[in-house]
CSV table of C-alpha atoms in Angstrom, one decimal:
chain,number,residue,atom,x,y,z
Z,493,MET,CA,0.0,0.0,0.0
Z,494,ALA,CA,1.4,3.4,-1.0
Z,495,LYS,CA,2.4,5.8,1.8
Z,496,PRO,CA,0.2,8.9,2.1
Z,497,VAL,CA,1.6,12.1,0.6
Z,498,ILE,CA,0.4,14.1,3.6
Z,499,LYS,CA,0.0,12.7,7.1
Z,500,VAL,CA,-1.2,15.0,9.9
Z,501,GLU,CA,-1.1,13.6,13.5
Z,502,ASN,CA,-2.6,15.3,16.5
Z,503,LEU,CA,-1.8,18.7,15.1
Z,504,GLY,CA,-2.2,21.8,17.3
Z,505,LYS,CA,-1.2,25.5,16.8
Z,506,LYS,CA,-1.3,28.0,19.7
Z,507,TYR,CA,-1.0,31.7,19.6
Z,508,LEU,CA,-0.5,34.2,22.4
Z,509,LEU,CA,-3.1,37.0,22.2
Z,510,GLY,CA,-2.6,40.4,23.8
Z,511,ARG,CA,-2.0,44.0,23.1
Z,512,GLY,CA,0.0,44.4,20.0
Z,513,GLN,CA,0.1,40.6,19.3
Z,514,ARG,CA,-0.3,39.7,15.6
Z,515,VAL,CA,-0.7,36.5,13.8
Z,516,GLY,CA,1.8,37.3,11.1
Z,517,SER,CA,2.7,36.2,7.6
Z,518,LEU,CA,6.0,34.8,6.4
Z,519,ARG,CA,7.1,38.3,5.5
Z,520,GLU,CA,6.5,39.5,9.0
Z,521,ALA,CA,8.2,36.4,10.5
Z,522,LEU,CA,11.3,37.1,8.4
Z,523,THR,CA,11.3,40.7,9.5
Z,524,ASP,CA,11.0,39.7,13.1
Z,525,GLY,CA,13.8,37.2,12.7
Z,526,VAL,CA,16.4,39.8,11.7
Z,527,LYS,CA,15.7,41.9,14.8
Z,528,GLY,CA,18.0,39.5,16.6
Z,529,VAL,CA,18.2,37.9,20.0
Z,530,LEU,CA,17.5,41.1,21.9
Z,531,GLY,CA,14.2,41.6,20.2
Z,532,ARG,CA,13.2,38.0,21.0
Z,533,ALA,CA,14.1,38.5,24.6
Z,534,ARG,CA,11.9,41.6,24.8
Z,535,ARG,CA,9.0,39.7,23.2
Z,536,SER,CA,9.3,36.9,25.7
Z,537,GLU,CA,9.2,39.5,28.6
Z,538,ARG,CA,5.9,40.9,27.2
Z,539,ARG,CA,4.1,37.6,27.2
Z,540,GLY,CA,3.0,37.8,30.8
Z,541,GLY,CA,-0.8,37.9,31.2
Z,542,ARG,CA,-1.5,37.1,27.6
Z,543,GLU,CA,-4.3,34.8,26.6
Z,544,GLU,CA,-3.6,31.5,24.8
Z,545,PHE,CA,-5.6,30.9,21.6
Z,546,TRP,CA,-5.6,27.5,19.9
Z,547,ALA,CA,-6.2,28.0,16.2
Z,548,LEU,CA,-5.9,24.2,15.7
Z,549,GLN,CA,-6.4,21.4,18.1
Z,550,GLU,CA,-6.1,17.6,17.7
Z,551,VAL,CA,-6.3,17.7,13.9
Z,552,GLY,CA,-5.4,14.4,12.1
Z,553,PHE,CA,-5.9,13.0,8.6
Z,554,GLU,CA,-4.1,11.4,5.7
Z,555,VAL,CA,-4.0,12.3,2.0
Z,556,ALA,CA,-3.1,10.0,-0.8
Z,557,GLN,CA,-1.3,11.0,-4.0
Z,558,GLY,CA,-3.6,12.6,-6.6
Z,559,GLU,CA,-6.4,13.5,-4.2
Z,560,VAL,CA,-8.2,16.9,-4.4
Z,561,ILE,CA,-9.2,18.0,-0.9
Z,562,GLY,CA,-11.7,20.8,-0.2
Z,563,LEU,CA,-11.3,22.5,3.1
Z,564,VAL,CA,-14.5,24.2,4.4
Z,565,GLY,CA,-15.4,26.2,7.5
Z,566,ARG,CA,-16.3,29.6,8.8
Z,567,ASN,CA,-13.9,32.5,9.1
Z,568,GLY,CA,-11.6,31.7,12.0
Z,569,ALA,CA,-12.2,28.0,11.8
Z,570,GLY,CA,-8.4,27.4,11.3
Z,571,LYS,CA,-8.3,26.7,7.5
Z,572,SER,CA,-5.6,29.3,6.7
Z,573,THR,CA,-3.6,28.3,9.7
Z,574,LEU,CA,-3.7,24.7,8.6
Z,575,LEU,CA,-2.4,25.6,5.2
Z,576,LYS,CA,0.3,27.8,6.7
Z,577,VAL,CA,1.5,24.9,8.8
Z,578,LEU,CA,1.4,22.5,5.8
Z,579,SER,CA,3.4,25.1,3.8
Z,580,ARG,CA,6.0,25.3,6.6
Z,581,ILE,CA,5.4,29.0,7.0
Z,582,THR,CA,4.6,28.5,10.7
Z,583,GLU,CA,5.6,25.7,13.0
Z,584,PRO,CA,3.0,23.5,14.8
Z,585,THR,CA,2.8,23.8,18.6
Z,586,THR,CA,1.9,20.1,19.0
Z,587,GLY,CA,1.7,17.1,16.8
Z,588,ARG,CA,3.5,16.1,13.6
Z,589,ILE,CA,3.2,16.6,9.9
Z,590,THR,CA,4.8,14.3,7.3
Z,591,LEU,CA,5.0,15.6,3.7
Z,592,ARG,CA,6.3,13.6,0.8
Z,593,GLY,CA,7.1,15.9,-2.1
Z,594,ARG,CA,7.6,19.5,-3.0
Z,595,VAL,CA,4.9,21.9,-1.8
Z,596,ALA,CA,3.7,25.0,-3.7
Z,597,SER,CA,1.3,27.3,-1.9
Z,598,LEU,CA,-0.8,30.3,-2.9
Z,599,LEU,CA,-2.0,31.7,0.4
Z,600,GLU,CA,-1.6,35.5,0.2
Z,601,VAL,CA,-1.5,37.7,-2.8
Z,602,GLY,CA,2.1,38.4,-3.7
Z,603,THR,CA,3.7,36.1,-1.1
Z,604,GLY,CA,7.2,35.2,-2.3
Z,605,PHE,CA,7.3,38.1,-4.9
Z,606,HIS,CA,9.8,40.9,-4.7
Z,607,PRO,CA,7.9,44.1,-5.5
Z,608,GLU,CA,10.9,45.8,-7.2
Z,609,LEU,CA,11.5,42.9,-9.6
Z,610,SER,CA,9.7,42.4,-12.9
Z,611,GLY,CA,7.2,39.6,-13.6
Z,612,ARG,CA,9.9,37.7,-15.5
Z,613,GLU,CA,12.4,37.9,-12.6
Z,614,ASN,CA,9.8,36.9,-10.1
Z,615,ILE,CA,8.9,33.8,-12.0
Z,616,PHE,CA,12.5,32.6,-11.7
Z,617,LEU,CA,12.7,33.8,-8.1
Z,618,ASN,CA,9.5,31.9,-7.2
Z,619,GLY,CA,10.6,28.8,-9.0
Z,620,ALA,CA,14.0,28.8,-7.2
Z,621,ILE,CA,12.1,29.1,-3.8
Z,622,LEU,CA,10.1,26.0,-4.8
Z,623,GLY,CA,13.4,24.2,-5.4
Z,624,MET,CA,13.3,24.2,-9.3
Z,625,THR,CA,16.4,24.4,-11.4
Z,626,ARG,CA,16.8,27.3,-13.9
Z,627,ALA,CA,16.4,24.8,-16.7
Z,628,GLU,CA,13.1,23.5,-15.3
Z,629,ILE,CA,11.7,27.0,-15.0
Z,630,GLN,CA,12.8,28.0,-18.5
Z,631,ARG,CA,11.0,24.8,-19.8
Z,632,LYS,CA,7.7,26.0,-18.3
Z,633,PHE,CA,8.2,29.7,-18.7
Z,634,ASP,CA,6.1,30.3,-21.8
Z,635,GLU,CA,3.2,28.3,-20.4
Z,636,ILE,CA,3.3,30.3,-17.1
Z,637,VAL,CA,3.2,33.6,-19.0
Z,638,ALA,CA,0.4,32.5,-21.3
Z,639,PHE,CA,-1.7,31.2,-18.4
Z,640,ALA,CA,-1.2,34.4,-16.4
Z,641,GLU,CA,-2.1,36.6,-19.4
Z,642,ILE,CA,0.7,39.2,-18.5
Z,643,GLU,CA,2.7,39.2,-21.7
Z,644,LYS,CA,2.5,43.0,-22.0
Z,645,PHE,CA,3.6,43.5,-18.4
Z,646,LEU,CA,6.4,40.9,-18.2
Z,647,GLU,CA,9.1,43.4,-17.8
Z,648,THR,CA,7.1,45.7,-15.4
Z,649,PRO,CA,7.9,45.6,-11.6
Z,650,VAL,CA,5.2,43.6,-9.9
Z,651,LYS,CA,4.6,46.4,-7.4
Z,652,ARG,CA,2.7,48.1,-10.3
Z,653,TYR,CA,0.5,45.0,-10.8
Z,654,SER,CA,-3.2,45.0,-9.8
Z,655,SER,CA,-4.3,42.4,-7.3
Z,656,GLY,CA,-5.8,40.4,-10.1
Z,657,MET,CA,-2.5,40.4,-12.0
Z,658,TYR,CA,-0.7,39.3,-8.8
Z,659,VAL,CA,-3.1,36.4,-8.4
Z,660,ARG,CA,-2.8,35.3,-12.0
Z,661,LEU,CA,1.0,35.2,-12.0
Z,662,ALA,CA,1.2,33.6,-8.5
Z,663,PHE,CA,-1.2,30.8,-9.4
Z,664,ALA,CA,0.4,30.3,-12.8
Z,665,VAL,CA,3.9,29.8,-11.2
Z,666,ALA,CA,2.5,27.6,-8.4
Z,667,ALA,CA,0.5,25.3,-10.8
Z,668,HIS,CA,3.1,25.0,-13.6
Z,669,LEU,CA,6.3,24.3,-11.7
Z,670,GLU,CA,5.3,20.7,-11.0
Z,671,PRO,CA,5.1,20.5,-7.2
Z,672,GLU,CA,3.8,17.3,-5.8
Z,673,ILE,CA,1.5,19.1,-3.4
Z,674,LEU,CA,-0.4,22.4,-4.3
Z,675,LEU,CA,-2.1,24.4,-1.6
Z,676,VAL,CA,-4.6,27.1,-2.7
Z,677,ASP,CA,-6.4,29.5,-0.3
Z,678,GLU,CA,-9.3,31.8,-1.0
Z,679,VAL,CA,-7.0,34.3,-2.8
Z,680,LEU,CA,-8.6,33.1,-6.1
Z,681,ALA,CA,-11.6,35.2,-5.2
Z,682,VAL,CA,-9.7,38.3,-6.2
Z,683,GLY,CA,-9.6,37.2,-9.9
Z,684,ASP,CA,-12.4,37.6,-12.3
Z,685,ALA,CA,-14.9,34.8,-13.0
Z,686,GLN,CA,-13.3,33.6,-16.2
Z,687,PHE,CA,-9.9,33.3,-14.6
Z,688,GLN,CA,-11.4,31.4,-11.6
Z,689,LYS,CA,-12.9,28.9,-14.0
Z,690,LYS,CA,-9.5,28.6,-15.7
Z,691,CYS,CA,-7.8,28.0,-12.3
Z,692,LEU,CA,-10.4,25.3,-11.3
Z,693,GLY,CA,-9.8,23.6,-14.6
Z,694,LYS,CA,-6.0,23.6,-14.1
Z,695,MET,CA,-6.3,22.2,-10.6
Z,696,SER,CA,-8.5,19.4,-11.8
Z,697,GLU,CA,-6.0,18.7,-14.6
Z,698,VAL,CA,-2.9,18.5,-12.4
Z,699,ALA,CA,-4.6,16.1,-10.1
Z,700,ARG,CA,-6.3,13.9,-12.7
Z,701,GLU,CA,-3.6,13.8,-15.4
Z,702,GLU,CA,-0.4,14.5,-13.4
Z,703,GLY,CA,-1.2,12.7,-10.1
Z,704,ARG,CA,-0.5,15.8,-8.0
Z,705,THR,CA,-2.3,16.5,-4.7
Z,706,VAL,CA,-4.4,19.6,-4.3
Z,707,PHE,CA,-5.6,21.2,-1.1
Z,708,PHE,CA,-8.3,23.8,-1.9
Z,709,VAL,CA,-9.9,26.4,0.4
Z,710,SER,CA,-12.9,28.2,-0.9
Z,711,HIS,CA,-16.2,29.7,0.2
Z,712,ASN,CA,-17.6,28.7,-3.2
Z,713,LEU,CA,-19.1,25.4,-2.1
Z,714,THR,CA,-20.3,24.6,-5.5
Z,715,ALA,CA,-16.7,24.7,-6.7
Z,716,VAL,CA,-15.6,22.5,-3.8
Z,717,GLN,CA,-18.3,19.9,-4.6
Z,718,SER,CA,-17.5,19.9,-8.4
Z,719,LEU,CA,-13.7,19.9,-8.1
Z,720,CYS,CA,-13.0,17.8,-5.0
Z,721,ARG,CA,-13.4,14.1,-4.2
Z,722,ARG,CA,-13.2,14.7,-0.5
Z,723,ALA,CA,-14.0,17.5,1.9
Z,724,ILE,CA,-12.6,18.3,5.4
Z,725,TRP,CA,-14.7,20.5,7.7
Z,726,LEU,CA,-13.0,22.5,10.4
Z,727,ARG,CA,-14.9,24.3,13.2
Z,728,GLU,CA,-13.1,26.4,15.9
Z,729,GLY,CA,-9.8,24.7,15.1
Z,730,ARG,CA,-11.1,21.1,15.3
Z,731,LEU,CA,-11.8,18.6,12.5
Z,732,VAL,CA,-15.6,18.0,12.5
Z,733,GLU,CA,-16.0,15.7,9.5
Z,734,ASP,CA,-13.9,14.2,6.8
Z,735,GLY,CA,-15.7,12.5,3.9
Z,736,LEU,CA,-17.5,12.9,0.5
Z,737,PRO,CA,-18.0,16.6,-0.4
Z,738,GLY,CA,-21.8,16.4,-0.9
Z,739,PRO,CA,-22.8,15.2,2.6
Z,740,VAL,CA,-20.0,17.2,4.4
Z,741,VAL,CA,-21.0,20.5,2.7
Z,742,ALA,CA,-24.7,19.8,3.4
Z,743,ARG,CA,-24.2,19.3,7.1
Z,744,TYR,CA,-21.8,22.2,7.3
Z,745,LEU,CA,-24.4,24.5,5.8
Z,746,ASN,CA,-27.1,23.3,8.1
Z,747,THR,CA,-25.2,24.1,11.2
Z,748,SER,CA,-22.7,26.9,10.4
Z,749,TYR,CA,-24.7,30.1,9.8
Z,750,SER,CA,-26.6,32.2,12.2
Z,751,PRO,CA,-27.8,35.8,11.5
Z,752,LEU,CA,-25.2,38.6,11.9
Z,753,THR,CA,-26.7,41.8,10.6
Z,754,GLU,CA,-24.6,44.4,12.4
Z,755,ARG,CA,-20.9,44.6,13.3
Z,756,THR,CA,-18.6,47.3,14.7
Z,757,TRP,CA,-14.8,47.6,15.2
Z,758,PRO,CA,-12.8,49.8,17.5
Z,759,GLU,CA,-11.3,53.0,16.3
Z,760,ASP,CA,-7.8,51.5,16.0
Z,761,GLY,CA,-9.0,49.0,13.4
Z,762,GLY,CA,-9.8,45.4,13.8
Z,763,THR,CA,-10.2,44.1,10.2
Z,764,GLU,CA,-7.7,42.1,8.2
Z,765,ALA,CA,-6.3,43.7,5.0
Z,766,PRO,CA,-4.4,41.7,2.4
Z,767,ASN,CA,-1.5,44.1,3.0
Z,768,LYS,CA,-1.3,45.4,6.5
Z,769,ALA,CA,0.7,48.4,5.4
Z,770,LYS,CA,-2.4,49.6,3.6
Z,771,ALA,CA,-4.6,49.3,6.8
Z,772,ALA,CA,-4.9,53.1,6.9
Z,773,VAL,CA,-8.3,52.3,5.4
Z,774,ARG,CA,-10.3,50.5,8.1
Z,775,LEU,CA,-13.9,49.3,8.5
Z,776,ARG,CA,-15.7,50.9,11.5
Z,777,LYS,CA,-19.2,49.5,11.1
Z,778,LEU,CA,-21.3,47.3,8.9
Z,779,LEU,CA,-25.1,46.7,8.9
Z,780,VAL,CA,-27.9,45.4,6.7
Z,781,ARG,CA,-31.5,46.4,7.5
Z,782,PRO,CA,-34.9,47.2,5.9
Z,783,GLN,CA,-34.9,50.7,4.6
Z,784,THR,CA,-37.5,51.7,7.2
Z,785,GLY,CA,-36.4,49.4,10.0
Z,786,GLN,CA,-33.6,48.2,12.3
Z,787,PRO,CA,-30.9,45.6,11.7
Z,788,SER,CA,-32.9,43.2,13.9
Z,789,ASP,CA,-36.1,43.6,11.8
Z,790,PRO,CA,-36.9,40.8,9.3
Z,791,ILE,CA,-36.4,41.2,5.6
Z,792,ASP,CA,-39.1,39.8,3.3
Z,793,VAL,CA,-38.6,39.1,-0.4
Z,794,ARG,CA,-40.7,42.2,-1.1
Z,795,THR,CA,-38.8,44.4,1.4
Z,796,PRO,CA,-36.4,47.1,0.1
Z,797,PHE,CA,-33.3,47.0,2.3
Z,798,LEU,CA,-29.9,48.7,2.5
Z,799,ILE,CA,-26.3,47.7,3.2
Z,800,GLU,CA,-24.2,50.3,4.9
Z,801,ALA,CA,-20.5,50.6,5.6
Z,802,ASP,CA,-18.7,53.1,7.8
Z,803,TYR,CA,-15.0,53.3,7.2
Z,804,TRP,CA,-12.0,55.4,8.2
Z,805,ASN,CA,-9.8,56.7,5.4
Z,806,GLY,CA,-6.3,57.7,6.4
Z,807,LEU,CA,-5.0,58.0,2.8
Z,808,ASP,CA,-5.3,61.6,1.7
Z,809,GLY,CA,-6.1,62.0,-2.0
Z,810,ALA,CA,-7.0,58.3,-2.5
Z,811,TYR,CA,-9.8,57.3,-4.9
Z,812,LEU,CA,-11.8,54.6,-3.1
Z,813,ASN,CA,-14.6,52.3,-4.1
Z,814,VAL,CA,-16.6,50.1,-1.7
Z,815,THR,CA,-18.0,46.9,-3.2
Z,816,PHE,CA,-20.7,44.7,-1.6
Z,817,GLN,CA,-20.9,41.1,-2.9
Z,818,LEU,CA,-23.8,38.8,-1.9
Z,819,PHE,CA,-23.3,35.0,-1.8
Z,820,ASN,CA,-25.9,32.3,-1.1
Z,821,LEU,CA,-25.1,29.4,1.2
Z,822,GLN,CA,-23.6,27.4,-1.6
Z,823,GLY,CA,-21.0,30.1,-2.1
Z,824,ILE,CA,-22.4,31.2,-5.4
Z,825,GLU,CA,-22.2,35.0,-6.0
Z,826,ILE,CA,-25.7,36.3,-6.5
Z,827,LEU,CA,-24.8,40.0,-7.1
Z,828,ALA,CA,-22.0,42.5,-6.8
Z,829,ALA,CA,-23.0,46.1,-5.9
Z,830,LEU,CA,-20.5,48.7,-7.1
Z,831,PRO,CA,-21.1,52.4,-7.3
Z,832,MET,CA,-21.0,52.5,-11.1
Z,833,GLN,CA,-23.9,54.8,-11.8
Z,834,GLU,CA,-23.1,57.6,-9.4
Z,835,PRO,CA,-19.7,59.4,-9.1
Z,836,VAL,CA,-17.9,58.3,-5.9
Z,837,TRP,CA,-17.4,61.4,-3.8
Z,838,ASN,CA,-18.3,63.5,-6.8
Z,839,GLY,CA,-15.4,62.1,-8.7
Z,840,GLN,CA,-12.9,63.7,-6.4
Z,841,PRO,CA,-10.1,62.1,-4.3
Z,842,PHE,CA,-11.0,61.2,-0.7
Z,843,PRO,CA,-9.7,63.4,2.1
Z,844,VAL,CA,-8.8,61.9,5.4
Z,845,GLY,CA,-11.8,61.1,7.6
Z,846,LEU,CA,-14.8,58.9,8.3
Z,847,PHE,CA,-17.0,57.9,5.3
Z,848,ARG,CA,-20.3,56.1,5.0
Z,849,SER,CA,-21.2,54.2,1.8
Z,850,ARG,CA,-24.8,52.9,1.5
Z,851,CYS,CA,-26.3,50.7,-1.2
Z,852,TYR,CA,-30.1,50.4,-1.6
Z,853,VAL,CA,-31.4,47.0,-2.8
Z,854,PRO,CA,-35.0,47.0,-4.1
Z,855,GLY,CA,-37.6,44.6,-3.0
Z,856,ASP,CA,-38.8,41.8,-5.2
Z,857,LEU,CA,-35.2,41.0,-6.3
Z,858,LEU,CA,-33.6,38.3,-4.1
Z,859,ASN,CA,-35.1,34.8,-3.6
Z,860,ASP,CA,-35.8,33.7,-0.1
Z,861,GLY,CA,-32.8,32.1,1.7
Z,862,THR,CA,-29.7,33.0,3.7
Z,863,TYR,CA,-27.0,35.3,2.3
Z,864,HIS,CA,-23.5,36.3,3.4
Z,865,LEU,CA,-21.8,39.5,2.5
Z,866,ARG,CA,-18.3,40.2,1.3
Z,867,VAL,CA,-17.0,43.7,1.6
Z,868,LEU,CA,-14.1,45.2,-0.4
Z,869,VAL,CA,-12.5,48.6,-0.3
Z,870,VAL,CA,-10.6,49.2,-3.5
Z,871,LYS,CA,-8.1,52.0,-4.3
Z,872,ASN,CA,-7.9,53.3,-7.9
Z,873,GLN,CA,-10.2,50.6,-9.2
Z,874,SER,CA,-7.6,47.9,-8.8
Z,875,GLU,CA,-5.8,47.8,-5.5
Z,876,ILE,CA,-7.7,45.9,-2.8
Z,877,LEU,CA,-7.1,47.6,0.6
Z,878,VAL,CA,-9.7,45.7,2.7
Z,879,GLN,CA,-11.4,42.4,2.0
Z,880,LEU,CA,-13.7,40.8,4.6
Z,881,ASN,CA,-15.4,37.6,3.7
Z,882,GLU,CA,-18.7,36.6,5.5
Z,883,ALA,CA,-18.8,40.0,7.0
Z,884,LEU,CA,-22.6,39.8,7.6
Z,885,VAL,CA,-25.1,37.0,7.4
Z,886,PHE,CA,-28.8,37.7,6.9
Z,887,GLU,CA,-32.0,35.9,5.9
Z,888,VAL,CA,-34.5,36.9,3.2
Z,889,ARG,CA,-37.9,35.4,4.0
Z,890,ASP,CA,-41.0,34.7,2.0
Z,891,ASN,CA,-44.0,35.6,4.2
Z,892,ARG,CA,-46.6,33.3,3.0
Z,893,GLU,CA,-49.2,33.9,5.8
Z,894,GLY,CA,-52.7,34.4,4.3
Z,895,SER,CA,-51.5,33.6,0.8
Z,896,GLY,CA,-53.7,31.1,-1.1
Z,897,ASN,CA,-51.6,30.9,-4.2
Z,898,TRP,CA,-48.2,29.7,-3.0
Z,899,PHE,CA,-46.9,26.9,-5.2
Z,900,GLY,CA,-43.8,26.0,-3.3
Z,901,GLU,CA,-40.3,27.5,-3.0
Z,902,TRP,CA,-39.2,29.3,-6.1
Z,903,SER,CA,-36.2,28.0,-8.1
Z,904,GLY,CA,-33.3,30.2,-9.2
Z,905,ALA,CA,-30.9,32.6,-7.4
Z,906,VAL,CA,-33.2,35.6,-7.8
Z,907,ARG,CA,-36.9,36.2,-8.1
Z,908,PRO,CA,-37.5,39.7,-9.5
Z,909,LYS,CA,-41.0,41.0,-10.0
Z,910,LEU,CA,-41.3,41.4,-13.8
Z,911,VAL,CA,-43.9,42.9,-16.0
Z,912,TRP,CA,-46.0,40.3,-17.8
Z,913,GLU,CA,-48.4,40.8,-20.7
Z,914,THR,CA,-51.2,38.5,-21.8
Z,915,GLN,CA,-53.3,39.3,-24.9
Z,916,TYR,CA,-56.7,37.9,-25.7
Z,917,HIS,CA,-57.2,37.3,-29.5
Z,918,GLY,CA,-60.7,36.0,-29.4
Z,919,PRO,CA,-62.1,32.5,-30.0
Z,920,ALA,CA,-59.6,29.9,-31.3
Z,921,ALA,CA,-61.4,29.7,-34.6
Z,922,LEU,CA,-60.5,33.3,-35.3
Z,923,LEU,CA,-56.8,32.6,-34.9
Z,924,ASP,CA,-56.8,30.8,-38.2
Z,925,ALA,CA,-58.7,33.5,-40.0
Z,926,PRO,CA,-56.9,35.6,-42.7
Z,927,SER,CA,-54.9,38.5,-41.3
Z,928,GLY,CA,-56.9,41.6,-40.5
Z,929,GLN,CA,-60.3,39.9,-39.9
Z,930,SER,CA,-60.1,39.8,-36.1
Z,931,ALA,CA,-60.8,43.0,-34.2
Z,932,PRO,CA,-57.8,44.6,-32.5
Z,933,VAL,CA,-57.7,43.8,-28.8
Z,934,GLU,CA,-56.0,45.8,-26.1
Z,935,PRO,CA,-53.4,43.9,-24.0
Z,936,VAL,CA,-54.2,43.2,-20.4
Z,937,ARG,CA,-51.2,44.0,-18.1
Z,938,TYR,CA,-50.4,42.4,-14.8
Z,939,GLY,CA,-47.8,43.5,-12.3
């Protein structure tokens, strides 16, 4: 019997929480490392009175070669922490991990890229980090560039790339340089729909045709069920279930979502940004409510409602856009609300200060069901400063009390109220009469 490619035994990861404590990335870890022994001594002295937080506890599983594993769970369940441990970005506190083969990971936009180097140079740098020889990278170079669709910007420093270009290049490098194990986090959500479809196809190809192992984290549960042969569900750092994607996803959906229609953060921040250096733009408050009610009031399918974000801008002269994306429980994006019709801040750059962006959603649009909200704050239409998944969770109901014409739950993602027209053309015999013999009839309008 073949040995597993990944074997995780009693895995645990503990963090110390307290004032100033951060759960950092590889970049931050390297920065901390060069501060030397004195810095480490100071950090150890500050640990007194801090709270222990277990991001992972007693996690164990095995993965065979060529398996595609979907990792599901709410924000904070430990999914990203597990991938960081598997990627050797962070060390486990307890337990043991055995990996057989080279690992390529796509966990944060731009991780492993040098901002001052061009796209071409970063392909070779990333490949070298993955343990590839220069000859191996050159053999795959044209495929990487074509897949990433960055031919025109190949000699441009990647610091000038948009978030979408970063993701395209990073995924192309990770997928084409033939690692035995590929780890992909939710960063693919930054790309457009066509590129996401392309990435899903590539992951399926490398697993099915090349026998590589893929670990895939996504809130798009439809993609998880279509791509993966197996799903692992994490909740509060513990493994809840490991099995076929369909049953695992169904039980996860039935137990994981409760309404969250209003959130606030302290003035000094509290939301994660893809690049913490850009956290001068911070969310302060989010809510969803009926237009004439409170966040605690129910929303009916016929009820107009609004989504509202308060945020602090510390970037004087920035052009900002706030985007609200609504997803159903299966992780399918139902709509994206962008301020396209109205000029943002009258088309002028934003001064420093507190802003409120509000989107009005008409009634008779969404189907009944549970929705979760993703919030993005974007600078200059391309640079993502803040991205918060599952920021709010709310329910749209169909109030059927007193209705005698309900035919069951509607199908489809939306159920807009449309104008219908039905015309009466007289007895059936007249329909076969020569043109012009039947009297004109006014249409009857409904709705």
